[in-house]
Coordinates of C-alpha atoms in Angstrom, one line a residue:
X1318 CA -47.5 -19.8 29.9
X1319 CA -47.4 -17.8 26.6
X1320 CA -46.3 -14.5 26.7
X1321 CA -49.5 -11.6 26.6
X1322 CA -49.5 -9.8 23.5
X1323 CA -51.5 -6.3 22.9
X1324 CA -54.2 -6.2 20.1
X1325 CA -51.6 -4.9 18.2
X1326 CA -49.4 -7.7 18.3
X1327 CA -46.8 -6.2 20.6
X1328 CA -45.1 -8.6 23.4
X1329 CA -46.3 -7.3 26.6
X1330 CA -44.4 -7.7 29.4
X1331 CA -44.7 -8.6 32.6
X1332 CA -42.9 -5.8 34.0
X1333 CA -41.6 -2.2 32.6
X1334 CA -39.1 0.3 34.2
X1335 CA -37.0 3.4 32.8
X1336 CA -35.4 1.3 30.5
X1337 CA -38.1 1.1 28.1
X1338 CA -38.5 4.2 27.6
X1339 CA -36.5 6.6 25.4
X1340 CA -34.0 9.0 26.0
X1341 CA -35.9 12.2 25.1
X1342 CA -39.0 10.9 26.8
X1343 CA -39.8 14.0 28.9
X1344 CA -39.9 16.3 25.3
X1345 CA -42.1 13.3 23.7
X1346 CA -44.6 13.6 26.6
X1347 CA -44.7 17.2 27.0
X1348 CA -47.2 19.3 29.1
X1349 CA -51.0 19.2 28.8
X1350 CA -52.3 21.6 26.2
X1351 CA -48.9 21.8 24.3
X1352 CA -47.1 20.4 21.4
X1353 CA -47.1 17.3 20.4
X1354 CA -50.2 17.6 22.9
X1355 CA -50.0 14.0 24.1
X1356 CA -50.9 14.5 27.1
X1357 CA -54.2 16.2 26.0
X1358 CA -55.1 19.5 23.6
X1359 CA -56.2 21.1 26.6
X1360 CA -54.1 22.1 29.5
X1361 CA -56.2 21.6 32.4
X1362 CA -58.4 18.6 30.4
X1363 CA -61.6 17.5 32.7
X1364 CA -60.3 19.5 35.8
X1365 CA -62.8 22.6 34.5
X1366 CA -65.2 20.5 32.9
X1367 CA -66.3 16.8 31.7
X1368 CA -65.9 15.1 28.3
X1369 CA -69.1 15.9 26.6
X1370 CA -71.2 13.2 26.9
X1371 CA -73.3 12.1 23.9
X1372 CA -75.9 9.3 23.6
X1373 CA -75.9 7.9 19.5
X1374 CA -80.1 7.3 18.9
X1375 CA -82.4 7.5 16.1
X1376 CA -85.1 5.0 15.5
X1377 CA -88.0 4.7 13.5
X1378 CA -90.2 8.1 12.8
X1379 CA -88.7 11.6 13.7
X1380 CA -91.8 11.9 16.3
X1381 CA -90.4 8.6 18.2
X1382 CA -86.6 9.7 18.2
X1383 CA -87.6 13.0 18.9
X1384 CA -89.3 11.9 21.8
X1385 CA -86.0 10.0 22.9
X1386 CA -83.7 12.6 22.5
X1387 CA -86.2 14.5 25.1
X1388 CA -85.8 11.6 27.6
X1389 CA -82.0 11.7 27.2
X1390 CA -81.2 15.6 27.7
X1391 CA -84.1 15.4 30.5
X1392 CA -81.4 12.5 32.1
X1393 CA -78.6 14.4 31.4
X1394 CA -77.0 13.9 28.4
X1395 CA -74.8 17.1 26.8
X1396 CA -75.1 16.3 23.1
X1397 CA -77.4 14.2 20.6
X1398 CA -76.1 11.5 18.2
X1399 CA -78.6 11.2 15.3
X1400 CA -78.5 7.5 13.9
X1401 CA -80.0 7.7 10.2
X1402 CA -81.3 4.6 8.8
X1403 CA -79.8 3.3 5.7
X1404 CA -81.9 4.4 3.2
X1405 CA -80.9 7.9 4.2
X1406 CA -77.5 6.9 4.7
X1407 CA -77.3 6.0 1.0
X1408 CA -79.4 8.8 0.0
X1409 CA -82.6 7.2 -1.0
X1410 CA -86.0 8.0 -0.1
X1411 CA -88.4 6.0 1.9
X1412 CA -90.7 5.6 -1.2
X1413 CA -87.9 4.6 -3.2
X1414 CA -87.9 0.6 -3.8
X1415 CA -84.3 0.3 -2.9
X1416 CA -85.5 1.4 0.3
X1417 CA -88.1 -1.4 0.9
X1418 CA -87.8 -3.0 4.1
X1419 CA -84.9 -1.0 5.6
X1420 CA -87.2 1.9 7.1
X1421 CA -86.5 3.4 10.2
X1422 CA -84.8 0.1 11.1
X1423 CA -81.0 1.1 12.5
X1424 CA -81.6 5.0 12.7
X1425 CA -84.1 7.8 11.6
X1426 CA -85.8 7.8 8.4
X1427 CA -85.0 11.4 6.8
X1428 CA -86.4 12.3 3.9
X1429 CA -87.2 15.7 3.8
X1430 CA -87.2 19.3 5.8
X1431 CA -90.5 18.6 7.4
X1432 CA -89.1 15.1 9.1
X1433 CA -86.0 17.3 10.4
X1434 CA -88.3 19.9 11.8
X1435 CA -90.0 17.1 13.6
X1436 CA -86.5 15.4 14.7
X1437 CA -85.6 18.4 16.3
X1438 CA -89.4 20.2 17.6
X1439 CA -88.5 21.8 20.7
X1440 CA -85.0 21.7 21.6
X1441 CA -82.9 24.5 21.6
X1442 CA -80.3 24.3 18.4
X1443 CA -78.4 26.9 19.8
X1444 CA -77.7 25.7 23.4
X1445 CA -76.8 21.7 22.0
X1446 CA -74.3 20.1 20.3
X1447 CA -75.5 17.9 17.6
X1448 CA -73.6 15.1 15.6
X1449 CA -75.2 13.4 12.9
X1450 CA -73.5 10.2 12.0
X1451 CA -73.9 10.4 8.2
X1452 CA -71.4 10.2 5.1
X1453 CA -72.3 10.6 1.9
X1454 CA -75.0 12.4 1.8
X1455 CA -73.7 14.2 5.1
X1456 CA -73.8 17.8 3.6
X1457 CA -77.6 17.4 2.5
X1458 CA -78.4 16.6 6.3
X1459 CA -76.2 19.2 7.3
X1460 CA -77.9 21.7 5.3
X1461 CA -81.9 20.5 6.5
X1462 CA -80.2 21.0 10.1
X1463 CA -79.2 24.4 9.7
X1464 CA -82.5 24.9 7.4
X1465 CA -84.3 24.5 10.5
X1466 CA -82.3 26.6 13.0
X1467 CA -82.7 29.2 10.4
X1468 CA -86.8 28.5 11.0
X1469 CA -86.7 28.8 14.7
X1470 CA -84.5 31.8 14.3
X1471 CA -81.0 31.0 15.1
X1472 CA -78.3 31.8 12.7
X1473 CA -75.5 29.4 11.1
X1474 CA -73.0 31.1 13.5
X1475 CA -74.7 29.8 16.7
X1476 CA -74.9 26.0 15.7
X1477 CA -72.4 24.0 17.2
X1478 CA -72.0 20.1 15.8
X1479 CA -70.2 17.1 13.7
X1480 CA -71.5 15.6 10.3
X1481 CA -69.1 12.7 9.9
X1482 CA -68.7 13.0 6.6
X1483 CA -66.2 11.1 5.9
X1484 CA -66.5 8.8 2.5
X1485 CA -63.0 7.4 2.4
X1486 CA -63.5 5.4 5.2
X1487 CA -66.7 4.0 3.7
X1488 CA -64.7 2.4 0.6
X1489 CA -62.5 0.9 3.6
X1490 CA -64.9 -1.0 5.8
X1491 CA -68.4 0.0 5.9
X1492 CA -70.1 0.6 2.2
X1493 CA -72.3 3.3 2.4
X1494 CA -70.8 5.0 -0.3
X1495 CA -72.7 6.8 -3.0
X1496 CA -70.1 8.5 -5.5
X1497 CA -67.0 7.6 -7.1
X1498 CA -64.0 8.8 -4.4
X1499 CA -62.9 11.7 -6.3
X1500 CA -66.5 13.7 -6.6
X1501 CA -66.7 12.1 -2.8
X1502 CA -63.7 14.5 -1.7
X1503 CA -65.1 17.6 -4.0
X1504 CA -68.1 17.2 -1.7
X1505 CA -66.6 17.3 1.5
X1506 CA -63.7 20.1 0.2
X1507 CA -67.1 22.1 -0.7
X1508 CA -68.2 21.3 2.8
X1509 CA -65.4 22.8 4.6
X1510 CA -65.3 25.8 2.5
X1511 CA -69.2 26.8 3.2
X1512 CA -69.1 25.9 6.8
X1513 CA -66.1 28.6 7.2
X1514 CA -68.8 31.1 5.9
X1515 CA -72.0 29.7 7.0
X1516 CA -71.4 27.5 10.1
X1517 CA -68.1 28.4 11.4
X1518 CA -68.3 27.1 14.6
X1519 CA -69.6 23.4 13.4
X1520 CA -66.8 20.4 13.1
X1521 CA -67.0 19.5 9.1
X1522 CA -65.7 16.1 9.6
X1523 CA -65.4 13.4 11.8
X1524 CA -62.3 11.2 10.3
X1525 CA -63.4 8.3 11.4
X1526 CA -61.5 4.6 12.6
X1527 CA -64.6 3.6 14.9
X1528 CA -66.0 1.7 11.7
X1529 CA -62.8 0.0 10.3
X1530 CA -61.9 -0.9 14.2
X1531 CA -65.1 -2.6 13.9
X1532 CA -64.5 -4.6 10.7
X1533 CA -61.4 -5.6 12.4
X1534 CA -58.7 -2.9 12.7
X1535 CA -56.3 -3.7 15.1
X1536 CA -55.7 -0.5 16.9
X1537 CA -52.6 0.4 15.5
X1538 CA -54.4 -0.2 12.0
X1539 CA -56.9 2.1 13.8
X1540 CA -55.1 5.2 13.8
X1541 CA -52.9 4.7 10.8
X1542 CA -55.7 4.2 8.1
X1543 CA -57.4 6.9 9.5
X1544 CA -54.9 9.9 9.9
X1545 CA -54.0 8.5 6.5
X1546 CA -57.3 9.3 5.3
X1547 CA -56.8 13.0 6.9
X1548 CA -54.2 13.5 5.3
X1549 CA -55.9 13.0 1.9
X1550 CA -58.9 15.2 3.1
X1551 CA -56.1 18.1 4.2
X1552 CA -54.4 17.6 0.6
X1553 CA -58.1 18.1 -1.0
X1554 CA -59.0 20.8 0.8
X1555 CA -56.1 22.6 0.1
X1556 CA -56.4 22.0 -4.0
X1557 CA -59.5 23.3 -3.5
X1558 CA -57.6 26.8 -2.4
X1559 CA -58.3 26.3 1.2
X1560 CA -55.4 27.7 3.6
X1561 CA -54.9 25.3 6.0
X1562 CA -55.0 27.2 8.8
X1563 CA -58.6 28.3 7.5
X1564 CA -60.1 24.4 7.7
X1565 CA -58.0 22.3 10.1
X1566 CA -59.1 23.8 13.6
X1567 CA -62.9 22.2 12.5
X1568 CA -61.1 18.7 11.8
X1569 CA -62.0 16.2 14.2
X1570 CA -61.7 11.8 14.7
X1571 CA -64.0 9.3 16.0
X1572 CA -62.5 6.5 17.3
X1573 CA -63.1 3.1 19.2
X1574 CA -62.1 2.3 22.8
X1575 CA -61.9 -1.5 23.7
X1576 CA -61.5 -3.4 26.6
X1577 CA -58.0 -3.6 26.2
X1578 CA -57.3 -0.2 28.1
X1579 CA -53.7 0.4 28.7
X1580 CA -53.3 0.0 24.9
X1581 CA -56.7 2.3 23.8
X1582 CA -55.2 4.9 26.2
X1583 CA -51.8 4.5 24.7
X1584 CA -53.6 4.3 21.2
X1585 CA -55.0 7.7 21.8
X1586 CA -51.8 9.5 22.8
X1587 CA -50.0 8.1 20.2
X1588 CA -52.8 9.4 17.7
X1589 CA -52.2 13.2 18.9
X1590 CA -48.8 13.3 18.4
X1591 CA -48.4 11.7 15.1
X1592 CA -51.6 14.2 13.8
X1593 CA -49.7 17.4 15.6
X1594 CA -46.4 16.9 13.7
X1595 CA -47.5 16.2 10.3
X1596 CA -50.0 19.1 10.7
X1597 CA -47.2 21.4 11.4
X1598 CA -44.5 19.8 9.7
X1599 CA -45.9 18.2 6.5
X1600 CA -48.5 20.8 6.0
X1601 CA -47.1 24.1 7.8
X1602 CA -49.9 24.7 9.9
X1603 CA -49.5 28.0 12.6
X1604 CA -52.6 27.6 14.6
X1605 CA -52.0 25.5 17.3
X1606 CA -55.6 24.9 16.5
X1607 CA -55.1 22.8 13.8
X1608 CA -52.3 20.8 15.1
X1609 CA -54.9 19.4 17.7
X1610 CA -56.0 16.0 17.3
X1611 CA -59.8 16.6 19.1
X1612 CA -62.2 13.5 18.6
X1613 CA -65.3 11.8 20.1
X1614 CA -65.4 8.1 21.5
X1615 CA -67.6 5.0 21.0
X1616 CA -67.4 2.1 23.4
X1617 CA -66.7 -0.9 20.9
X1618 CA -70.1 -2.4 19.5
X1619 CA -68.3 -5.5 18.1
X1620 CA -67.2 -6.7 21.8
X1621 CA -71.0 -6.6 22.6
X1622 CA -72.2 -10.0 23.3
X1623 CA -75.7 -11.4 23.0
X1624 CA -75.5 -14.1 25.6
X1625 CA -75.8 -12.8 29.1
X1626 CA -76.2 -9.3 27.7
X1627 CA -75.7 -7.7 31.5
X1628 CA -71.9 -8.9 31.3
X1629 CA -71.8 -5.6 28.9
X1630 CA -72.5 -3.4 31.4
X1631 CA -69.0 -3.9 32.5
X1632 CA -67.7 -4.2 29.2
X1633 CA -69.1 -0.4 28.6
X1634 CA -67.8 1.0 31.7
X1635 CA -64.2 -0.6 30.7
X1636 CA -64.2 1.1 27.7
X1637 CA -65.4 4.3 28.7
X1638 CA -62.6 4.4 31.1
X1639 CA -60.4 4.1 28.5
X1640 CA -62.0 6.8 26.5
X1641 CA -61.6 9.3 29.3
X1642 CA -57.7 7.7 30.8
X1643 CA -57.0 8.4 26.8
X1644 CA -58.3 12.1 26.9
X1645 CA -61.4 11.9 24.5
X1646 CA -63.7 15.2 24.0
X1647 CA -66.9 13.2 23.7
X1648 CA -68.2 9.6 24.6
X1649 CA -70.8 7.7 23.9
X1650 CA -71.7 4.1 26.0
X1651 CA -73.2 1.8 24.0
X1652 CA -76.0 0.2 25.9
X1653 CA -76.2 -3.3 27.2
X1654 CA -79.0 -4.9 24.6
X1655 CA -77.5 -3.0 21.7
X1656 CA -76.1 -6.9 20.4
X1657 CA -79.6 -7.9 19.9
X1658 CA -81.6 -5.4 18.8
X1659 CA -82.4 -1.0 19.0
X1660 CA -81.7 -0.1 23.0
X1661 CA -84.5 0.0 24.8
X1662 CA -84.9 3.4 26.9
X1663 CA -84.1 1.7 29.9
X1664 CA -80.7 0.1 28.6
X1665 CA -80.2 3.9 26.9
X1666 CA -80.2 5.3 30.4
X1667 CA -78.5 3.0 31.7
X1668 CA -75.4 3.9 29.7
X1669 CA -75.8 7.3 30.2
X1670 CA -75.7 7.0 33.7
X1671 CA -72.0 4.8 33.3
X1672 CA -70.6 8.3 31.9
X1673 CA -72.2 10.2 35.0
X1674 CA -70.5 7.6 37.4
X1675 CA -67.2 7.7 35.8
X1676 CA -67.7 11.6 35.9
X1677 CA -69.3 12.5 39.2
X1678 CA -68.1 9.3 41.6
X1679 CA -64.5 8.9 40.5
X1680 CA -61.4 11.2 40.5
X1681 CA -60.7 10.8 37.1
X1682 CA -61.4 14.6 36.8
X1683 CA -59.3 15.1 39.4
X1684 CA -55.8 15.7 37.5
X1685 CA -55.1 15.9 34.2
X1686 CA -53.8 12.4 32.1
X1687 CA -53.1 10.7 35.2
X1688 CA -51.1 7.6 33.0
X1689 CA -48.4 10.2 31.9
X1690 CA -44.9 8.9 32.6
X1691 CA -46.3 5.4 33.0
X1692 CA -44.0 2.9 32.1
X1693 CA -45.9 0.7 30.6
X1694 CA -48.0 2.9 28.7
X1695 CA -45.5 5.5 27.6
X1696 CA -43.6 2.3 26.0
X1697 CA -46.8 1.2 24.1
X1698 CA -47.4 5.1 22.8
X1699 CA -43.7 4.8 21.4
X1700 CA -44.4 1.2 19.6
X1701 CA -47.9 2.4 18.1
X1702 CA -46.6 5.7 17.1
X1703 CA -43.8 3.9 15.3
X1704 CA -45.7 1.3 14.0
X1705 CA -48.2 3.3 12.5
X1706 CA -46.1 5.7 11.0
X1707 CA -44.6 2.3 9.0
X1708 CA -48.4 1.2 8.0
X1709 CA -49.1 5.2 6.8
X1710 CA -46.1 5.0 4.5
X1711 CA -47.1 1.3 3.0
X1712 CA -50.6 3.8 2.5
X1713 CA -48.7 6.4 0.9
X1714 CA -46.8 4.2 -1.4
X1715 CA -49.6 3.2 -3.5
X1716 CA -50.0 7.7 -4.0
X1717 CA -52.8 8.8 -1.7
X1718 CA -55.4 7.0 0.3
X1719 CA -57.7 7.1 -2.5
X1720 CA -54.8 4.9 -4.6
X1721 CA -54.4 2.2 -1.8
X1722 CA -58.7 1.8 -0.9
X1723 CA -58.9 1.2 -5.1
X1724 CA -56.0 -1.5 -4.6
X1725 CA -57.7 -2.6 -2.0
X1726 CA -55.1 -2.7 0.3
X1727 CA -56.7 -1.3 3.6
X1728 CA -59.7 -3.9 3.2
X1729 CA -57.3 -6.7 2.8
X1730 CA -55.5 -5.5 6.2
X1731 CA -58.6 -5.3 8.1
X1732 CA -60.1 -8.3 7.0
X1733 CA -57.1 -10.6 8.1
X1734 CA -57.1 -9.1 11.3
X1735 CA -60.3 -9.7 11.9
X1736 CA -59.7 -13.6 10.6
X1737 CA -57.4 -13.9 12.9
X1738 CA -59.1 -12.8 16.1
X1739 CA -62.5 -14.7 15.0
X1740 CA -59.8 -17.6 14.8
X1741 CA -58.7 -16.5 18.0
X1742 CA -62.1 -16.5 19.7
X1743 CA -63.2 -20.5 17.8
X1744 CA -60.3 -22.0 19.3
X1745 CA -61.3 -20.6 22.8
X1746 CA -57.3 -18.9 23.2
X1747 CA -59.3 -15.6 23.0
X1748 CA -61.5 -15.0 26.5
X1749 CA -64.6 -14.0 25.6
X1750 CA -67.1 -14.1 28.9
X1751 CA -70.1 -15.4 28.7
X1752 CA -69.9 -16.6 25.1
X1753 CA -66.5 -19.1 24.9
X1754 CA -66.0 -19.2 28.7
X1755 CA -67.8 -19.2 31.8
X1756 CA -71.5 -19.4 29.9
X1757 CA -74.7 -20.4 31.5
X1758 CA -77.3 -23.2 30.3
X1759 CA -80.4 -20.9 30.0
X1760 CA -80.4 -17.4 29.0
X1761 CA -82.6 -15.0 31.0
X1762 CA -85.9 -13.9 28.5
X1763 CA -85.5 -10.3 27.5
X1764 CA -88.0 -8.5 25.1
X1765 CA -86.2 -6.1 22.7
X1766 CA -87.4 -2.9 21.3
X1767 CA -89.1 -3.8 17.8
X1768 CA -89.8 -1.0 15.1
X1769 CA -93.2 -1.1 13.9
X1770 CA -93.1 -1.9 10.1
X1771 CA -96.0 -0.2 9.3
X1772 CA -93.2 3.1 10.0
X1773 CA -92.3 2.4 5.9
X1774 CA -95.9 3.2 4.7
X1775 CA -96.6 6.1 6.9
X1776 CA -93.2 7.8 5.8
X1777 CA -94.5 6.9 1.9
X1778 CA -97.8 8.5 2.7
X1779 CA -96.0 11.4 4.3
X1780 CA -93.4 11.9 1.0
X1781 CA -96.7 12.0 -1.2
X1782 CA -98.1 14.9 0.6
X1783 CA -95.2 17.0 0.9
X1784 CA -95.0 16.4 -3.5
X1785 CA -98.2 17.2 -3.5
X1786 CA -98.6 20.4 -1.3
X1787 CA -95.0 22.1 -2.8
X1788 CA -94.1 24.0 -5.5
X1789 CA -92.7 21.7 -8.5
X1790 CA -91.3 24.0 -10.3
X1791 CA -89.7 25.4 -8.0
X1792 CA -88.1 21.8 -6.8
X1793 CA -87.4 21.4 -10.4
X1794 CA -85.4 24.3 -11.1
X1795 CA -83.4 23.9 -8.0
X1796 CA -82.4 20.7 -8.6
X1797 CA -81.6 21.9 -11.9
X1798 CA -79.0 24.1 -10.5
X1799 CA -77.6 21.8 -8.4
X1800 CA -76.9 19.3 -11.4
X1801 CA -75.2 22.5 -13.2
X1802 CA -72.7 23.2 -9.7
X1803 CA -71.8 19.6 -10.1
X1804 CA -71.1 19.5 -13.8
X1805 CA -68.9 22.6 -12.6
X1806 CA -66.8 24.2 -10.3
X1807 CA -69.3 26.1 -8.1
X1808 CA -69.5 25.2 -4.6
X1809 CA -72.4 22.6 -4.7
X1810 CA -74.1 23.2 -1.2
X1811 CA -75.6 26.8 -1.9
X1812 CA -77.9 25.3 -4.7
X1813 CA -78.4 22.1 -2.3
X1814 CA -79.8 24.2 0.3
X1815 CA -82.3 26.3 -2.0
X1816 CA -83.3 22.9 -3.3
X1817 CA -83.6 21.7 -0.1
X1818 CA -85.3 25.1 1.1
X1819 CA -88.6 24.3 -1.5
X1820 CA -88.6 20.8 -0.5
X1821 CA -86.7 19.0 -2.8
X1822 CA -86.2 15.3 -0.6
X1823 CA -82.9 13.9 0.4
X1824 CA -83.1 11.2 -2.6
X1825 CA -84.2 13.7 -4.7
X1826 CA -81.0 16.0 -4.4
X1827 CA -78.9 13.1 -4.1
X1828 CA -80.1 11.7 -7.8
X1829 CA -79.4 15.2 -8.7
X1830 CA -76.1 14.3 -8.0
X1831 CA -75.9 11.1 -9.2
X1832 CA -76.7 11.8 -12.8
X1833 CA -73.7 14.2 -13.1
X1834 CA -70.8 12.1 -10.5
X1835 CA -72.2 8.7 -11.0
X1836 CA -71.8 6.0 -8.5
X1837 CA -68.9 4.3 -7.5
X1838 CA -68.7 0.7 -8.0
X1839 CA -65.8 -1.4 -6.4
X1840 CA -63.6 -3.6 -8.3
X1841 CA -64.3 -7.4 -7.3
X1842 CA -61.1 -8.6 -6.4
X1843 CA -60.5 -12.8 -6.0

């Protein structure tokens, strides 16, 4: 029988002891809460209180995913995750023709301060945490977010949250880019610098490997592409005149967890303590803030199987385990139907309620990192740590991030892995239940949630009247002065937000934008 190997590519074998292990293991583990935090950033972890559990939704109008995220913090949920739909993730307005089609379909149609006000109508801004998984024009949604706290009263210094923002991942493995990479990390630099003012208690990015783990990152490609990419932000933000100490602490990931769970939970420790040292040693951070590696989980859509879709119900609660084993700050569970179309709210609860089990029914929150001195798992932290420290320097050898995603180089890694696995799953040497193995002749009828395409023409009708009813020249000048930041040095998000403030639409500030940075266009490489 062929010898297991992780996801990675490590042997794994049958059994581990001491031996495996290194000499100053004890000091590489240390103590919850403490440098190289692997054991956890916290010292007593889930033993005071759960991960934070989140439910990603956004469908269709603001009224209907408003409506949802009512259902879920009625069932429980701690935080919202707004999906956007791709016009707004590009920054384009529903009226816009690029935009045809694509309408409320996999998130939220935003376009404007009035559809935030109606994402959010009655729930209280300053007792949530919100993250909104957007990218390039994540500032612009930021800014409508606090726009309408500011409306209902609540100051920038109660809002607690995540924008992803984070572009350089987008050049790696997902594509919703808008500007060229170096105007892209101006943006986010300017991000970090106004939410120290403005929104200081709000987490400016969410470094993100979720996305290139599903293009096909192994996960030691996982964790090195991405704290490779945090390194660049760091570096930006600090030729911006940011002191380190002054940004970091609001740094946070977003990662994957697979079924593979001794290596996600190995995947995750290893993550901390490569982040902690190079914050303190490569960068000279003080704040034992901003050594911590703090990030949110998603179970892995990609392992999400159409056929026999209630075989993912397992899947989901695998993976979450992992999450929580690994020492996550936030999950989400995807739901079971999310392979064939939007969750219904059924499936949405459903997923909630695998977080609540694995919360309230288990002892996981018993102790805190109950894998630590584990064999097994300590020897796969050591061989990811030390294999992703090798694929970080291959990174850094083209110059910066930036250098290596305009050589294409991360692409290129992700997209043989994922070859190779697809490969994997053909030839039937990869298990996949229910789909190469163990499948049934007829599949059970299921009706999936369907979003009603008359959505694109109501949000058109919608855009018309808010142009019609505002002040335009008003709009005009503000955009105005947002073109003039970017053709400078000002910190582009005060003008956004004025803009913003007299209804200027996402599109419109994001062609302000445009006309000054440009878009980014990828080199076709054969």
């Amino acid at each position: 029988m062929a010898q297991r190997k992780t996801e990675s590519g490590f042997p794994v074998k049958p059994v581990y002891d001491q031996s495996d292990l290194p000499g100053d293991s004890d000091k590489r583990v240390g103590r919850p809460g403490e440098y190289p935090y692997t054991r956890g950033v916290y010292p007593t972890m889930y033993t005071s209180r759960p991960w934070t559990m989140r439910q990603y939704a956004g469908f269709g109008t603001a009224t209907e995913s408003n409506a949802r995220y009512h259902q879920l913090l009625e069932h429980g949920t701690m935080g919202l995750s707004v999906a956007f739909d791709l016009p707004t993730q590009m920054g384009y307005d529903s009226d816009d023709p690029v935009a045809h089609g694509e309408v409320g379909k996999v998130g939220v149609a935003i376009d404007s301060l009035a559809d935030m006000k109606t994402l959010f109508d009655g729930i209280p801004l300053d007792k949530v945490s919100t993250s909104m998984t957007i990218n390039a024009p994540g500032s612009v949604l930021l800014l409508l977010y606090q726009l309408v706290a500011e409306e209902a009263g609540i100051p920038g210094s109660a809002l607690n949250g995540t924008i992803q923002n984070d572009i350089l991942k987008e050049y790696i493995a997902r594509g919703t880019y808008i500007f060229p990479p170096k105007p892209s990390l101006r943006l986010v630099a300017d991000t970090f610098a106004y939410c120290r003012r403005e929104v200081p208690k709000w987490n400016t990015i969410s470094i993100s490997g979720y996305h290139m783990a599903e293009a096909g990152a192994t996960p030691v490609q996982e964790i090195a592409f991405t704290l490779a990419n945090g390194v660049d932000y760091v570096r930006a933000a600090i030729a911006a005149g940011l002191a380190v100490d002054d940004f970091a602490p609001r740094l946070s990931f977003f990662f994957v967890a697979r079924t593979t769970l001794l290596e996600e939970v190995a995947k995750f420790r290893a993550a901390r303590r490569i982040w902690a040292r190079l914050m303190r040693e490569e960068f000279g951070a003080q704040d034992p803030k901003s050594m911590m590696l703090r990030f949110h989980t998603q179970t892995a859509g990609v392992q999400l199987t159409a056929q026999q879709p209630e075989v993912n119900l397992v899947r989901v609660a695998v993976q979450g385990l992992g999450a929580v084993l690994g020492g996550t700050q936030s999950l989400h569970t995807n739901s079971y139907d999310e392979a064939i179309a939007l969750p219904t709210e059924k499936a949405a609860r459903l997923a909630l309620r695998t977080q609540q089990v694995l919360a309230y029914e288990t002892d996981l929150t018993a102790t805190v990192d109950p894998f630590a001195g584990s064999y097994v798992v300590e020897a796969m932290t050591d061989e990811i740590e030390t294999e992703a420290l090798a694929l970080m320097e291959r990174v850094a050898s083209y110059g910066s991030s930036v250098d290596a995603i305009e050589a294409g180089f991360q692409k290129n890694e992700i997209e043989t892995s994922a070859y190779r696995v697809a490969q994997e799953i053909d030839s039937g040497s990869r298990v996949v239940v229910g789909l190469n193995r163990y499948t049934i002749a007829e599949e059970e009828p299921y009706e999936p949630l369907r979003v009603d395409p008359a959505i694109e023409a109501a949000q058109a009708k919608r855009l018309a009247a808010i142009r019609e009813s505002r002040d335009e020249a008003a709009v005009q000048a503000a955009l105005a002065e947002v073109r003039s930041a970017a053709a400078g040095t000002e910190n582009v998000l005060y003008p956004m937000r004025e803009a913003l403030r007299a209804y200027a639409t996402v599109g419109e500030v994001c062609n302000a934008l445009r006309e000054v940075w440009g878009v980014y266009h990828p080199v076709e490489r054969f």
